[in-house]
Amino acid sequence: MAAAVVGPWAAPSPESYRRQLLEERQASSCSVRALTFGPWRQEQEGALLACSSSGWSALYSTKQLLQGTGAPQPTPAGQVQLNGGQTTTALDWLPHESTDAAAPGLLLAAGDDGAVHAHDWRSLPEGNAATVAPRQSYRPRGCGSGLRTLTVSGGAVCAGGSRGEGVFVMDGATGQLRAQVATGASGSDVGALKGLHSAQQPQLLVGDSSGTVKLWDLRASTTSAALVLAVAEDSSSGTGGAVVAVAVDAREAWVAAAHRGGQVQLWSLRNPSAGSRRCDALTTTRLAQAAPRAITFDKHSQVRCAGGRVSWRWACCCCPHA
């Protein structure tokens, strides 16, 4: 007797089966490209937004993420597409011109489409996946490829291009291009950006694939760097000491840079050479375990690095712990 078939069923077509395999393969090979924290809907709780290479971004509750190792796998509260399905490569915040301390500002998302999209954080949906229309978009003239890095300084939106395009500095209110900052060497790509806010004028730290780190004055009439931080060439690794991350402490007195070859350097912005626009590193160390991918200062002005599954804390003697 032939087995009964319950309900309508049809064998999947070769094309639908192929599409399903490609989607599963893409989902399993996705990598996180950008992260940021923001406020949650409830008080005393935060949110984490993680953007993957698939073009989708997932919104998580930090309360759920901090439940411990024995807790169930965290599930996103919402999934969105910030750049119309293009990969989001960098995130930052553009503060509101408001006295409301609870206003988180606009979420900026740079991506492979060569634009920076500004989103209202509180309009990001929860639950169902959706494509979110930006409140405003910044499309710098002359950008022929995707944007890789992003930061904000003094109301200016600064986005780093690739293929030697340098940094596009745009007005945060109008989106107009103010300037295009060159990198350290011709054809080098921007590897890291960091905006400084406490000085009399907005400034920008730029690290690139040539191994150069420069400090730019965004209000100066000239396009020359205000200060060049000397970076040693990393000939042993064959990577040229490309800069992968830069950081500045809370007082904006110290700068640290991480390089692809595992080198970490520290500078003081308060003691450049007399009459010179060059500032030599006060100390240098090499991390032997793995190349650092991220760098920051903690509240004690100690340098913290992370790379792969390894993290380090570097308490250098010349950096005051206060």
Coordinates of C-alpha atoms in Angstrom, one line a residue:
M1 CA 0.0 0.0 0.0
A2 CA 1.3 3.4 -0.9
A3 CA 2.0 5.8 1.9
A4 CA -0.5 8.6 2.2
V5 CA 0.6 12.2 1.5
V6 CA -0.8 14.6 4.0
G7 CA -1.4 18.2 2.7
P8 CA -0.2 19.7 -0.5
W9 CA 3.5 19.3 -1.2
A10 CA 5.8 19.9 -4.1
A11 CA 9.5 19.3 -4.5
P12 CA 11.5 22.6 -4.4
S13 CA 12.7 23.8 -7.8
P14 CA 16.5 23.7 -8.4
E15 CA 16.5 27.5 -8.4
S16 CA 14.8 27.9 -5.0
Y17 CA 17.0 25.2 -3.5
R18 CA 20.1 27.0 -4.8
R19 CA 18.9 30.3 -3.4
Q20 CA 18.2 28.7 0.0
L21 CA 21.7 27.2 0.1
L22 CA 23.3 30.6 -0.8
E23 CA 21.3 32.4 1.9
E24 CA 22.3 29.8 4.5
R25 CA 25.9 30.1 3.4
Q26 CA 25.8 33.9 3.6
A27 CA 24.2 33.8 7.0
S28 CA 26.9 31.5 8.4
S29 CA 29.8 33.5 7.0
C30 CA 28.6 37.0 8.1
S31 CA 31.0 39.0 10.2
V32 CA 30.3 42.0 12.5
R33 CA 31.5 45.2 10.8
A34 CA 30.4 47.9 13.3
L35 CA 29.1 48.3 16.8
T36 CA 27.7 51.1 19.0
F37 CA 25.8 51.5 22.3
G38 CA 22.7 53.6 22.8
P39 CA 19.9 54.2 25.2
W40 CA 17.1 51.6 25.5
R41 CA 13.4 52.4 25.7
Q42 CA 13.3 51.7 29.4
E43 CA 15.4 53.7 31.9
Q44 CA 18.6 52.2 33.5
E45 CA 19.1 50.0 30.5
G46 CA 21.2 50.2 27.3
A47 CA 21.1 48.8 23.8
L48 CA 23.8 47.4 21.5
L49 CA 23.5 47.8 17.7
A50 CA 25.6 45.3 15.8
C51 CA 25.9 45.7 12.0
S52 CA 26.9 42.6 10.0
S53 CA 28.4 42.2 6.5
S54 CA 25.1 41.0 5.2
G55 CA 23.6 44.5 5.4
W56 CA 21.4 43.7 8.4
S57 CA 21.8 45.3 11.8
A58 CA 20.6 43.7 15.1
L59 CA 19.5 45.6 18.2
Y60 CA 20.1 43.9 21.5
S61 CA 19.3 44.8 25.1
T62 CA 22.5 45.1 27.2
K63 CA 20.5 43.7 30.2
Q64 CA 20.0 40.5 28.2
L65 CA 23.6 40.4 27.1
L66 CA 24.9 40.6 30.6
Q67 CA 22.9 37.7 32.1
G68 CA 25.9 35.5 32.3
T69 CA 27.4 32.4 30.5
G70 CA 24.6 30.1 31.6
A71 CA 21.8 32.3 30.1
P72 CA 20.1 31.4 26.8
Q73 CA 21.5 32.7 23.6
P74 CA 20.5 36.4 23.3
T75 CA 17.9 37.2 20.6
P76 CA 17.7 40.6 18.9
A77 CA 14.9 42.8 19.8
G78 CA 14.8 44.2 16.3
Q79 CA 16.6 43.9 12.9
V80 CA 17.0 46.7 10.5
Q81 CA 18.7 47.8 7.3
L82 CA 20.4 51.2 7.8
N83 CA 21.9 51.6 4.4
G84 CA 19.3 50.2 2.1
G85 CA 20.8 46.7 2.3
Q86 CA 24.4 47.9 1.7
T87 CA 27.0 46.9 4.3
T88 CA 27.4 49.3 7.2
T89 CA 31.1 49.7 7.9
A90 CA 31.2 52.4 10.7
L91 CA 28.9 54.1 13.2
D92 CA 29.1 57.2 15.3
W93 CA 26.8 59.8 16.9
L94 CA 26.0 63.4 15.8
P95 CA 24.9 65.2 19.0
H96 CA 21.6 67.2 18.9
E97 CA 21.8 70.9 19.4
S98 CA 19.4 70.5 22.4
T99 CA 19.5 71.0 26.1
D100 CA 17.7 67.7 26.6
A101 CA 20.3 65.5 28.2
A102 CA 18.2 62.4 27.3
A103 CA 18.3 63.1 23.6
P104 CA 20.8 60.6 22.1
G105 CA 21.4 62.5 18.9
L106 CA 21.4 61.1 15.4
L107 CA 22.9 57.7 14.6
L108 CA 25.4 58.0 11.7
A109 CA 26.0 54.9 9.5
A110 CA 28.7 54.9 6.8
G111 CA 28.7 52.1 4.2
D112 CA 29.6 50.6 1.0
D113 CA 27.2 52.9 -0.9
G114 CA 29.6 55.8 -0.4
A115 CA 27.2 57.7 1.8
V116 CA 26.7 58.5 5.5
H117 CA 23.0 58.1 6.6
A118 CA 21.7 59.8 9.7
H119 CA 18.9 58.0 11.6
D120 CA 16.7 58.9 14.5
W121 CA 17.7 56.3 17.1
R122 CA 14.2 56.3 18.7
S123 CA 12.6 55.5 15.4
L124 CA 14.5 52.2 15.0
P125 CA 11.8 49.4 15.1
E126 CA 11.7 46.5 17.4
G127 CA 10.6 43.0 16.4
N128 CA 10.0 42.7 12.7
A129 CA 12.8 43.3 10.2
A130 CA 12.5 46.5 8.3
T131 CA 14.4 48.9 6.0
V132 CA 14.7 52.2 7.8
A133 CA 14.6 55.4 5.8
P134 CA 17.3 57.9 6.9
R135 CA 16.4 61.3 8.3
Q136 CA 19.3 62.8 6.3
S137 CA 22.1 61.5 4.0
Y138 CA 25.6 62.8 3.4
R139 CA 27.0 62.0 -0.1
P140 CA 30.5 63.6 -0.5
R141 CA 31.4 64.7 -4.0
G142 CA 34.4 62.8 -5.3
C143 CA 33.7 59.6 -3.4
G144 CA 34.0 56.9 -6.0
S145 CA 33.9 53.9 -3.6
G146 CA 32.6 52.9 -0.2
L147 CA 33.4 54.6 3.1
R148 CA 35.4 52.7 5.7
T149 CA 35.8 54.9 8.8
L150 CA 33.6 57.6 10.5
T151 CA 33.9 60.2 13.3
V152 CA 32.4 63.5 14.4
S153 CA 34.3 66.6 15.5
G154 CA 32.8 70.1 16.2
G155 CA 29.6 69.4 14.3
A156 CA 31.5 68.1 11.3
V157 CA 31.0 64.6 9.9
C158 CA 34.3 63.0 8.8
A159 CA 34.3 59.9 6.7
G160 CA 37.3 58.0 5.4
G161 CA 37.2 56.7 1.9
S162 CA 39.3 54.0 0.2
R163 CA 41.6 53.9 -2.8
G164 CA 43.5 56.9 -1.6
E165 CA 40.5 59.2 -1.5
G166 CA 41.4 60.6 2.0
V167 CA 38.9 62.0 4.5
F168 CA 35.7 63.8 3.5
V169 CA 34.8 66.5 6.0
M170 CA 31.1 67.5 5.8
D171 CA 28.9 70.0 7.6
G172 CA 26.8 68.1 10.0
A173 CA 23.8 70.4 9.5
T174 CA 23.8 70.9 5.7
G175 CA 25.8 67.9 4.5
Q176 CA 27.9 70.2 2.3
L177 CA 31.6 69.2 1.8
R178 CA 33.9 71.4 3.8
A179 CA 37.2 69.9 2.9
Q180 CA 38.9 66.7 1.7
V181 CA 41.9 65.8 3.9
A182 CA 44.7 63.9 2.3
T183 CA 46.4 60.8 3.9
G184 CA 50.0 60.5 4.9
A185 CA 51.2 59.0 1.6
S186 CA 49.8 59.1 -2.0
G187 CA 47.4 56.3 -2.6
S188 CA 47.2 55.2 1.1
D189 CA 43.9 54.2 2.6
V190 CA 42.4 55.7 5.8
G191 CA 42.7 53.1 8.6
A192 CA 41.4 55.0 11.6
L193 CA 39.7 58.3 12.5
K194 CA 39.1 60.0 15.8
G195 CA 37.6 63.4 16.5
L196 CA 38.8 65.7 19.3
H197 CA 36.4 68.1 21.0
S198 CA 37.9 69.8 24.0
A199 CA 40.3 72.1 22.1
Q200 CA 39.5 75.6 21.0
Q201 CA 38.9 74.3 17.5
P202 CA 37.7 70.9 16.3
Q203 CA 40.6 68.6 15.4
L204 CA 40.8 65.2 13.6
L205 CA 43.3 62.3 14.1
V206 CA 43.9 60.4 10.9
G207 CA 45.8 57.1 10.7
D208 CA 46.4 55.4 7.4
S209 CA 47.9 52.4 5.7
S210 CA 51.3 54.0 5.2
G211 CA 51.7 54.0 9.0
T212 CA 51.3 57.8 9.4
V213 CA 49.2 59.5 12.1
K214 CA 48.4 63.2 11.7
L215 CA 46.4 65.7 13.7
W216 CA 44.4 68.1 11.5
D217 CA 42.8 71.4 12.4
L218 CA 39.4 71.4 10.8
R219 CA 38.9 75.2 11.0
A220 CA 42.3 76.1 9.5
S221 CA 42.4 77.8 6.1
T222 CA 45.2 75.6 4.9
T223 CA 45.0 71.9 4.3
S224 CA 48.3 71.1 6.0
A225 CA 48.4 69.0 9.2
A226 CA 48.7 70.8 12.5
L227 CA 50.8 68.0 13.9
V228 CA 52.5 64.9 12.5
L229 CA 53.0 62.0 14.9
A230 CA 56.1 60.2 13.9
V231 CA 55.5 56.5 13.3
A232 CA 58.3 53.9 12.9
E233 CA 58.2 51.7 9.8
D234 CA 57.4 48.1 10.6
S235 CA 59.6 46.4 8.1
S236 CA 59.6 43.0 9.9
S237 CA 55.9 42.3 9.3
G238 CA 55.9 43.4 5.7
T239 CA 52.7 45.4 6.3
G240 CA 54.4 48.8 6.5
G241 CA 53.0 49.4 10.0
A242 CA 49.5 50.2 8.7
V243 CA 47.4 52.0 11.4
V244 CA 44.3 50.0 12.3
A245 CA 43.0 52.0 15.3
V246 CA 43.7 55.3 17.2
A247 CA 42.5 56.5 20.6
V248 CA 42.6 59.6 22.7
D249 CA 42.2 59.8 26.5
A250 CA 39.4 61.7 28.2
R251 CA 41.5 64.9 28.6
E252 CA 42.6 64.7 25.0
A253 CA 46.2 64.9 26.1
W254 CA 47.4 61.5 25.1
V255 CA 47.1 59.6 21.8
A256 CA 47.7 55.9 21.2
A257 CA 47.8 54.1 17.9
A258 CA 47.7 50.4 17.1
H259 CA 49.4 49.0 14.0
R260 CA 48.8 45.8 11.9
G261 CA 52.2 44.4 12.8
G262 CA 51.4 44.4 16.6
Q263 CA 53.1 47.7 17.4
V264 CA 51.4 50.2 19.8
Q265 CA 52.7 53.7 20.3
L266 CA 51.9 56.6 22.6
W267 CA 52.2 60.4 22.2
S268 CA 51.6 63.4 24.3
L269 CA 49.8 66.2 22.5
R270 CA 51.0 68.7 25.0
N271 CA 54.7 68.4 24.4
P272 CA 55.5 68.7 20.6
S273 CA 59.0 69.6 19.6
A274 CA 59.6 73.3 20.0
G275 CA 58.8 75.2 16.8
S276 CA 58.0 71.9 15.0
R277 CA 54.9 70.3 13.7
R278 CA 56.3 66.9 14.5
C279 CA 55.8 64.9 17.6
D280 CA 57.8 61.8 18.4
A281 CA 56.4 58.8 20.2
L282 CA 57.2 58.8 23.9
T283 CA 57.1 55.0 24.1
T284 CA 56.6 52.0 21.9
T285 CA 55.7 48.4 22.6
R286 CA 55.0 45.3 20.5
L287 CA 52.3 42.9 21.3
A288 CA 53.5 39.4 20.5
Q289 CA 50.3 37.4 21.0
A290 CA 48.3 38.8 18.1
A291 CA 47.9 42.0 16.1
P292 CA 45.6 44.5 17.9
R293 CA 42.3 45.4 16.2
A294 CA 40.9 48.0 18.7
I295 CA 42.5 50.4 21.2
T296 CA 41.1 52.7 23.9
F297 CA 42.0 54.4 27.1
D298 CA 40.2 53.4 30.4
K299 CA 39.2 55.9 33.1
H300 CA 42.7 55.5 34.6
S301 CA 44.4 56.6 31.3
Q302 CA 45.7 53.1 30.8
V303 CA 45.8 51.8 27.3
R304 CA 43.6 48.8 26.5
C305 CA 44.0 46.8 23.3
A306 CA 42.0 43.9 21.8
G307 CA 42.7 41.6 18.9
G308 CA 40.9 38.4 18.0
R309 CA 40.1 36.7 21.3
V310 CA 43.0 38.3 23.2
S311 CA 42.9 41.5 25.2
W312 CA 45.7 43.5 26.9
R313 CA 46.0 46.3 29.4
W314 CA 49.1 48.5 29.0
A315 CA 50.0 50.7 32.0
C316 CA 52.9 52.7 30.6
C317 CA 54.9 54.7 33.1
C318 CA 54.8 57.9 31.2
C319 CA 51.0 58.1 31.0
P320 CA 49.6 59.6 34.2
H321 CA 46.9 57.4 35.9
A322 CA 44.5 60.1 36.9

